[in-house]
Every structure is written in C-alpha cells, then in structure tokens.
mmCIF file of C-alpha atoms and ligand atoms in Angstrom:
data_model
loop_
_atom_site.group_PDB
_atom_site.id
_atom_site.type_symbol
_atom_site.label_atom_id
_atom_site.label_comp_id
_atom_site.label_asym_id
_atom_site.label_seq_id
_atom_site.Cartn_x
_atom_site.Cartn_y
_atom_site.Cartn_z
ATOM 1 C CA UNK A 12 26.102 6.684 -10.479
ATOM 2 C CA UNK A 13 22.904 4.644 -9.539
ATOM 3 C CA UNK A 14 20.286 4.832 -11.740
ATOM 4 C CA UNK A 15 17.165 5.541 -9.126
ATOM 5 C CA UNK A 16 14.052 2.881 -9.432
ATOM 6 C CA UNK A 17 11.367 3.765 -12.081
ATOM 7 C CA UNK A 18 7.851 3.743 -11.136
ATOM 8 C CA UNK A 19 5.395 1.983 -13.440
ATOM 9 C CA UNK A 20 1.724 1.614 -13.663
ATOM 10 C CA UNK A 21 0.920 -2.226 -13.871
ATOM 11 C CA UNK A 22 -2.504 -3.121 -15.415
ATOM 12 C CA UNK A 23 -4.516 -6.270 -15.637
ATOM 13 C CA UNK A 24 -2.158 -8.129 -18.073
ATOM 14 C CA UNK A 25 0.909 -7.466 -15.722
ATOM 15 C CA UNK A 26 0.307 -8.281 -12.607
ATOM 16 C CA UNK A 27 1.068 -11.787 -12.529
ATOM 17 C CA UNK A 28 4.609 -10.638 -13.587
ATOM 18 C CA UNK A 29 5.425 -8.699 -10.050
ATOM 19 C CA UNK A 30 3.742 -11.750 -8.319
ATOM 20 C CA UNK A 31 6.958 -13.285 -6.884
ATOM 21 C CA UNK A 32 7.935 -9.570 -5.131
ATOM 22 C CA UNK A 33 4.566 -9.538 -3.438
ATOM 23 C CA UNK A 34 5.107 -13.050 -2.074
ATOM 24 C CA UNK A 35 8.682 -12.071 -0.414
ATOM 25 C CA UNK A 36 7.485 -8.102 0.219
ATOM 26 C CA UNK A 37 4.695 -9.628 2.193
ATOM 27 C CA UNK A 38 6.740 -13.108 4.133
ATOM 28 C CA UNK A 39 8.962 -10.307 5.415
ATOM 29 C CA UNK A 40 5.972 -8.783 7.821
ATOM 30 C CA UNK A 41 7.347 -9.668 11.597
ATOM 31 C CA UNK A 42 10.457 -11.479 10.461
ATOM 32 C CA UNK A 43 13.867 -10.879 11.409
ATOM 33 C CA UNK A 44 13.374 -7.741 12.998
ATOM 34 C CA UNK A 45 10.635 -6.137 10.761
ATOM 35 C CA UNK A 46 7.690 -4.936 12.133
ATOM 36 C CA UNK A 47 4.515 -6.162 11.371
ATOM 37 C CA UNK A 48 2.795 -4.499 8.467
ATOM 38 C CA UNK A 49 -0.312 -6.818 7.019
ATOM 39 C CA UNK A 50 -2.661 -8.518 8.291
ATOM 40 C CA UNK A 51 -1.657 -10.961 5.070
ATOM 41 C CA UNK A 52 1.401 -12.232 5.631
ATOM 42 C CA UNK A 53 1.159 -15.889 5.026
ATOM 43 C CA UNK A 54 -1.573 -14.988 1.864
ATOM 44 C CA UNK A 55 -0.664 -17.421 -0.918
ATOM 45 C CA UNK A 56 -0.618 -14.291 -3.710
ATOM 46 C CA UNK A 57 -0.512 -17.467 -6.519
ATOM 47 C CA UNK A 58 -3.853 -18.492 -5.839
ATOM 48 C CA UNK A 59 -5.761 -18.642 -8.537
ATOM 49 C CA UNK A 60 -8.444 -17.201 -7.551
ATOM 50 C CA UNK A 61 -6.470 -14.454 -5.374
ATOM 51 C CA UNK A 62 -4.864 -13.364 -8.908
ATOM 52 C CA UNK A 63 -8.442 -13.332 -11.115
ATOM 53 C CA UNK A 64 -9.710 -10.997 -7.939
ATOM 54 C CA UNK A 65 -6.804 -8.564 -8.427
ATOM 55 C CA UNK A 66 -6.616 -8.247 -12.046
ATOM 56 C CA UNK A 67 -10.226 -7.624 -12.402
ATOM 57 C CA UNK A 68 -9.902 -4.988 -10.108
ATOM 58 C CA UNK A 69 -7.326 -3.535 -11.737
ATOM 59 C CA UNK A 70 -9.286 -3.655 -14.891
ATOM 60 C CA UNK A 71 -12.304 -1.924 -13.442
ATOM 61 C CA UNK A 72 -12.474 2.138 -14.568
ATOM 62 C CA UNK A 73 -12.835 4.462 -11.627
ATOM 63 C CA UNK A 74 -16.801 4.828 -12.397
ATOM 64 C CA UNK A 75 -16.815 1.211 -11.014
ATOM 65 C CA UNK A 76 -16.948 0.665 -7.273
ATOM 66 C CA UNK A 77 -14.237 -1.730 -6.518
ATOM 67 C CA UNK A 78 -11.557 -0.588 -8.493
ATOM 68 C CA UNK A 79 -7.607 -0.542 -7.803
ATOM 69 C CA UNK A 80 -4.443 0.991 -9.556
ATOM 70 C CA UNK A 81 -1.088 -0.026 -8.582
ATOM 71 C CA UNK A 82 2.117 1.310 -9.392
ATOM 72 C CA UNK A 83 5.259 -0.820 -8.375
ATOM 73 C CA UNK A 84 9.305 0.730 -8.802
ATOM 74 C CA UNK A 85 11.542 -1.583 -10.639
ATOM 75 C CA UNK A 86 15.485 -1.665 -10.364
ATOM 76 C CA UNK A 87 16.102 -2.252 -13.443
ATOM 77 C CA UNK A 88 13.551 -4.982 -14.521
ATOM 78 C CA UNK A 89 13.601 -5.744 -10.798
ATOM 79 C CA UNK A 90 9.994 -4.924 -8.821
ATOM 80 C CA UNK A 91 11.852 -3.335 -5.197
ATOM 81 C CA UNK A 92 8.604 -1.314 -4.017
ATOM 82 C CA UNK A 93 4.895 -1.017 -4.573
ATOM 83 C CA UNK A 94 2.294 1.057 -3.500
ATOM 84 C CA UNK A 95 -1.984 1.117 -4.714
ATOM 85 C CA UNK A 96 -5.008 2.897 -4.533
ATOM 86 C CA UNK A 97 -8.218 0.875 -3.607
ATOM 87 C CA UNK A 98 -11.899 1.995 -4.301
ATOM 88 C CA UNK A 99 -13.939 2.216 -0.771
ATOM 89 C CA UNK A 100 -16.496 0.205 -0.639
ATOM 90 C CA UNK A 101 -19.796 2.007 -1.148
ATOM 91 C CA UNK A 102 -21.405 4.654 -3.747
ATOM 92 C CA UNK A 103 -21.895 7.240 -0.655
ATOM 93 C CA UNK A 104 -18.072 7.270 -0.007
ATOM 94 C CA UNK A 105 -16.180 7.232 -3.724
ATOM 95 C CA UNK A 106 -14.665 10.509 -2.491
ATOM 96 C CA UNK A 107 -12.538 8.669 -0.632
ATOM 97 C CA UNK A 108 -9.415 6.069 -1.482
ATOM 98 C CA UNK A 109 -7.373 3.413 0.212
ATOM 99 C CA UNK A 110 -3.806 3.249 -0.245
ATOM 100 C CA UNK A 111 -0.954 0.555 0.507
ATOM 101 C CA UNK A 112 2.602 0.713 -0.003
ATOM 102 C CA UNK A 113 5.832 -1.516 0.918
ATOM 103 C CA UNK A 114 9.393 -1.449 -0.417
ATOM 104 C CA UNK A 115 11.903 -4.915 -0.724
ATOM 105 C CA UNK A 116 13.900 -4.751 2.128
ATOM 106 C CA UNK A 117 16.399 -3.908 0.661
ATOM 107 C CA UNK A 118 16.065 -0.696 -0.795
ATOM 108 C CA UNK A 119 14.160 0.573 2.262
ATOM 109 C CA UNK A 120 15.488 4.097 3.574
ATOM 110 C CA UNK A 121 16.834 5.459 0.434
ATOM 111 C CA UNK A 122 13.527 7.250 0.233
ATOM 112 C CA UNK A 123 11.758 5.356 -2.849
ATOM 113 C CA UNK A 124 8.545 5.275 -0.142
ATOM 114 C CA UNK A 125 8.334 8.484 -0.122
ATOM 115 C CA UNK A 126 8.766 8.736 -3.878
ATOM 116 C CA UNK A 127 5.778 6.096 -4.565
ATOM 117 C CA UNK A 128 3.502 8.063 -1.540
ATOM 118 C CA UNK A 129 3.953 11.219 -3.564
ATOM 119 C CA UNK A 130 3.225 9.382 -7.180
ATOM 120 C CA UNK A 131 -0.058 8.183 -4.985
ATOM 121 C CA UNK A 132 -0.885 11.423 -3.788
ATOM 122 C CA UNK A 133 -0.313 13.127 -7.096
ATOM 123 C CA UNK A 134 -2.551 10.817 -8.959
ATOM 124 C CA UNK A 135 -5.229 10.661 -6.245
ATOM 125 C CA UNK A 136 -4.873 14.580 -6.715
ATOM 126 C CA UNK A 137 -5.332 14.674 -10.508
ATOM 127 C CA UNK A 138 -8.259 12.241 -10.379
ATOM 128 C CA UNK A 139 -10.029 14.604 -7.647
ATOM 129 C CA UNK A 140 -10.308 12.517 -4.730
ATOM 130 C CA UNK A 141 -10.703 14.314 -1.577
ATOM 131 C CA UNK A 142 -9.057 11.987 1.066
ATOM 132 C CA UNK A 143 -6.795 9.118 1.222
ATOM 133 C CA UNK A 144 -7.666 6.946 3.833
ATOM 134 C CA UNK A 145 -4.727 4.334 5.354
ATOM 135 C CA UNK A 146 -4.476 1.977 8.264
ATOM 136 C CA UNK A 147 -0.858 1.179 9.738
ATOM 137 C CA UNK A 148 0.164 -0.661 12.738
ATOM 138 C CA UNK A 149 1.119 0.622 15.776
ATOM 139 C CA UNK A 150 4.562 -0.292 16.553
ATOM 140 C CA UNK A 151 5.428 0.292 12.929
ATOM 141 C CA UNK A 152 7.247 3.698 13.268
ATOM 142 C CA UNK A 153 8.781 3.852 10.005
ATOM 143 C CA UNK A 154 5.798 3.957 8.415
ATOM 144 C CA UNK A 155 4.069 6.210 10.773
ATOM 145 C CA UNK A 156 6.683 8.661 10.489
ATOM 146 C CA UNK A 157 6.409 8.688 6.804
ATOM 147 C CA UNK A 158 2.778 9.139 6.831
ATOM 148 C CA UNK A 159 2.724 12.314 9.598
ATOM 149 C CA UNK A 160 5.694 13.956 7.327
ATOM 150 C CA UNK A 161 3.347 13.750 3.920
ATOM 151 C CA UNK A 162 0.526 15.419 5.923
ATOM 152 C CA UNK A 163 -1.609 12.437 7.189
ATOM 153 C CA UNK A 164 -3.482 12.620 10.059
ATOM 154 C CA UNK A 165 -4.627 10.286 12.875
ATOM 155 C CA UNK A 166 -8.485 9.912 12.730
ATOM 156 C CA UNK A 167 -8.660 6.405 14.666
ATOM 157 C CA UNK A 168 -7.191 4.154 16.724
ATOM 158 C CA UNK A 169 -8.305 0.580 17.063
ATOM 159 C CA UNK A 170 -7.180 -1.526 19.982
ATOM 160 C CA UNK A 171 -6.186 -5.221 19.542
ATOM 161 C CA UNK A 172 -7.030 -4.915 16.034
ATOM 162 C CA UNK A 173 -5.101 -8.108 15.352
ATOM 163 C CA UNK A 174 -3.598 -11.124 16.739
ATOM 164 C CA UNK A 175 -0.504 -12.473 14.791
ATOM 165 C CA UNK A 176 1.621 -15.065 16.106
ATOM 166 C CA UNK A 177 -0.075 -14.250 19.731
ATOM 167 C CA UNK A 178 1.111 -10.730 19.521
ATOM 168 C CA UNK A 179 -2.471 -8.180 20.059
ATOM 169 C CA UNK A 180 -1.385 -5.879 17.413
ATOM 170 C CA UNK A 181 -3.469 -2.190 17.401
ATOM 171 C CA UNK A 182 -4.071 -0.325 14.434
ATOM 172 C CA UNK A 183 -4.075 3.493 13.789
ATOM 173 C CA UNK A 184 -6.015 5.185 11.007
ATOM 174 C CA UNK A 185 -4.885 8.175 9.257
ATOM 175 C CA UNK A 186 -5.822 9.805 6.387
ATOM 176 C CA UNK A 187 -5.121 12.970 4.332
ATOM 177 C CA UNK A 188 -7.373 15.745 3.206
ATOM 178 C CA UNK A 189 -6.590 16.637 -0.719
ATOM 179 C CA UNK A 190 -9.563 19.076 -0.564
ATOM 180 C CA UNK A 191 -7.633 22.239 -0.255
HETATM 181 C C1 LIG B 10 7.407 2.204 5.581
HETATM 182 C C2 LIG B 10 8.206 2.099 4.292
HETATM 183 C C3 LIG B 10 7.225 2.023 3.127
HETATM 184 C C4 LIG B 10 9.075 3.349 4.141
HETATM 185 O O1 LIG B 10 9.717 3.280 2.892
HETATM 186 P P1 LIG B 10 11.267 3.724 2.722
HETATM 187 O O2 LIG B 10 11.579 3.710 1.285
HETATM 188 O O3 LIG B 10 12.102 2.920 3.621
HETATM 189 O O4 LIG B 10 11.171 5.222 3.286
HETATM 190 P P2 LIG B 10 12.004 6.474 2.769
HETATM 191 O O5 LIG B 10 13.439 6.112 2.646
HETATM 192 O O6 LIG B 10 11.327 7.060 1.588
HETATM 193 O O7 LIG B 10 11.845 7.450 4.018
HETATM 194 C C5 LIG B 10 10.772 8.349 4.070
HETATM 195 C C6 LIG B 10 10.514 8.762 5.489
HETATM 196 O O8 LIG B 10 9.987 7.662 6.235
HETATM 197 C C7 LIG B 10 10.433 7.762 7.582
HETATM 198 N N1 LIG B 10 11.263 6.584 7.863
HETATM 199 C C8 LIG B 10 11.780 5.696 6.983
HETATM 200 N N2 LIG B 10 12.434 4.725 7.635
HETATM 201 C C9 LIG B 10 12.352 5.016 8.945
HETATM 202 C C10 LIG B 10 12.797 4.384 10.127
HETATM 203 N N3 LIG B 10 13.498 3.230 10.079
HETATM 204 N N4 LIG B 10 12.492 4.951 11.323
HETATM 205 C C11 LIG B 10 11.756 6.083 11.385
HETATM 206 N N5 LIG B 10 11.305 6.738 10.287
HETATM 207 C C12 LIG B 10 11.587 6.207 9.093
HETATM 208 C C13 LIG B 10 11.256 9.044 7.667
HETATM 209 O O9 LIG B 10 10.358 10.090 7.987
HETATM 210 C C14 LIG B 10 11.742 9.204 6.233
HETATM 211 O O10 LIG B 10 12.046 10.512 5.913
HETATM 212 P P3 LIG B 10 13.557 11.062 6.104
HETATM 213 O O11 LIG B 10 14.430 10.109 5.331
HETATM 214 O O12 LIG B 10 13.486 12.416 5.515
HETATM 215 O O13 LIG B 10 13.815 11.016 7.574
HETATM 216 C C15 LIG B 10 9.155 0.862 4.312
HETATM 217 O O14 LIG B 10 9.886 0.863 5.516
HETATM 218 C C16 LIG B 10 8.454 -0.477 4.180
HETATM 219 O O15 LIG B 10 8.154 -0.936 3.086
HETATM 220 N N6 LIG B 10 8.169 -1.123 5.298
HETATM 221 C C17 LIG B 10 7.534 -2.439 5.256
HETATM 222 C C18 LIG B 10 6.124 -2.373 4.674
HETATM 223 C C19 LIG B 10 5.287 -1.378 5.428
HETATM 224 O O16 LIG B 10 5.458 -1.126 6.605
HETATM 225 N N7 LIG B 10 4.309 -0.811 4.713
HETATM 226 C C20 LIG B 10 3.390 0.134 5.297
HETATM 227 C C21 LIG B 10 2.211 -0.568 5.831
HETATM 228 S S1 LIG B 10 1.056 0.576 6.563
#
C-alpha cells in the first residue's frame, strides 16, 4: 500500500532544502495545460536575496508583523506539495492571514490539497486568527472548487488583475471566517 505524503513544518534553516520543488511547482503555472496560478512564475527562487527574504520571515514569531510559516508534504524525502501562512501587512489587520498552496503535478487530485488546506486551517485555528484571506485566478477551477468546498467565500473580484504572456488574467478574493 502507498504510504500517503507527510506534512512537515520547514523553518529558517530548511528552506533552502525544498528550493528546487518551488522552482518546478512554480515553472509549471500556464504550461502544458495548467492554468495559471502566480503571478511569479518565472521568479528565480535561488536568488540570494529572494532566499535571505524568506527565511527571515520564516524566522520572525507571530508578535512580528511580517511573519510566514510553511508546511510542505514530502513523498518520502521528496517535497510534492506546499502550502503557507503570510502575516498581512499592517498592526490594524493581524487578525487576518494569507495563505498559498500548490501540489507537484504529479500528485495533484489524490487530495493532498485538501489535506495541507486543512493542516492550514487547523493551525490558523489554534493560533486564533479570525480569517484567512486568499486570492486565486479566475479560470483556475480546481482551485476554486477546493476553496468553496472548505468554506471560503468570495469577497472580491478584480478585473484584469494581471497580464501574463498577453493573457488579462482576473483575480477573485475569498476568504474564510474562523470566528465561529
Ligand atoms: C489547486 C490544487 C492545490 C488542488 O490540489 P489537489 O491535491 O489536486 O486537490 P485534491 O485532490 O485535494 O482535491 C480537493 C478538491 O479540489 C477540487 N479539485 C481538485 N482538482 C480539481 C479539478 N481538476 N477540477 C475541479 N475541481 C478540482 C475538488 O473539489 C476536490 O475535491 P473532491 O476530490 O472531493 O472532488 C492543485 O491543483 C494545484 O496545486 N494546482 C496548481 C497550483 C495552484 O493552483 N495553487 C492555488 C493557487 S490560488
């Protein structure tokens, strides 16, 4: 039987391990019959400067505006999925979190993004934040559909958000309350 993916916590000190899954994860976005998911496809995640941002983000407590956690699902010793919690970006709104997920290609649809969403949720639960906040492109369905069946809402819509490769590309926002 298949042993399913394990989700870890990476800190500050790991990060630069799960670097080369970010770099594919991400070159996938609007290739070969994907749709597009980040504005940050072509990022170069090796950067130098990139990585120092990340990790000290990572090392910040949650008192600290700025802050991130990420938790990434290895196959093994293989990183196949990822998904993190961002800090907003002002004192008045710490109540609120970002989150980001993706899963390698392929293990997509064997429902591992659900399992990280619900690791996400959970944790944004325990520390007592009262919404997750998320931004996902229009004509990506899959993750749409995974959002609306975990509770999130649509609270915006922003038209021609992007342009990638001369495709306008509109954004909807969605978030969920964890108040109740
Ligand atoms: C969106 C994504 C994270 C979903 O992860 P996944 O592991 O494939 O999803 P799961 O197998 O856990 O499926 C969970 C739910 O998502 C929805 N879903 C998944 N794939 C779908 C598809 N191809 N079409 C429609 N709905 C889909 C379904 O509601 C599914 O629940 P169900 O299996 O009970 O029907 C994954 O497709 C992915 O990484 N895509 C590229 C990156 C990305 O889009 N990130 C989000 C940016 S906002």
């Amino acid at each position: 039987m298949q042993v399913p993916p394990t989700i870890r916590a990476v800190s500050s000190t790991g990060y630069e391990e799960v670097l080369p899954y970010f770099a594919t994860v991400l070159r996938e976005s609007g290739r070969d019959g994907v749709p597009h998911f980040t504005p940050n496809r072509d990022r170069d995640v090796y950067a130098p400067d990139w990585i120092e941002r990340i990790r000290s983000r990572l090392a910040l407590p949650l008192e600290h505006l700025g802050w991130m956690r990420l938790w990434v699902a290895f196959d093994g010793e293989v990183p196949v999925g990822n998904v993190d919690c961002r800090a907003s970006e002002h004192a008045a709104d710490t109540h609120r979190i970002q989150l980001g997920i993706a899963i390698s290609r392929s293990h997509r649809g064997r429902g591992l993004g659900r399992r990280l969403m619900l690791h996400a949720i959970e944790w944004a639960r325990a520390n007592r934040f009262a919404w997750i906040d998320l931004g996902v492109f229009g004509g990506n369905r899959p993750a749409r559909t995974l959002y609306e069946t975990l509770g999130f809402k649509q609270t915006g819509y922003i038209e021609d958000r992007f342009r990638i490769d001369g495709e306008r590309i509109d954004e909807v926002l969605m978030a969920l309350d964890l108040r109740q």
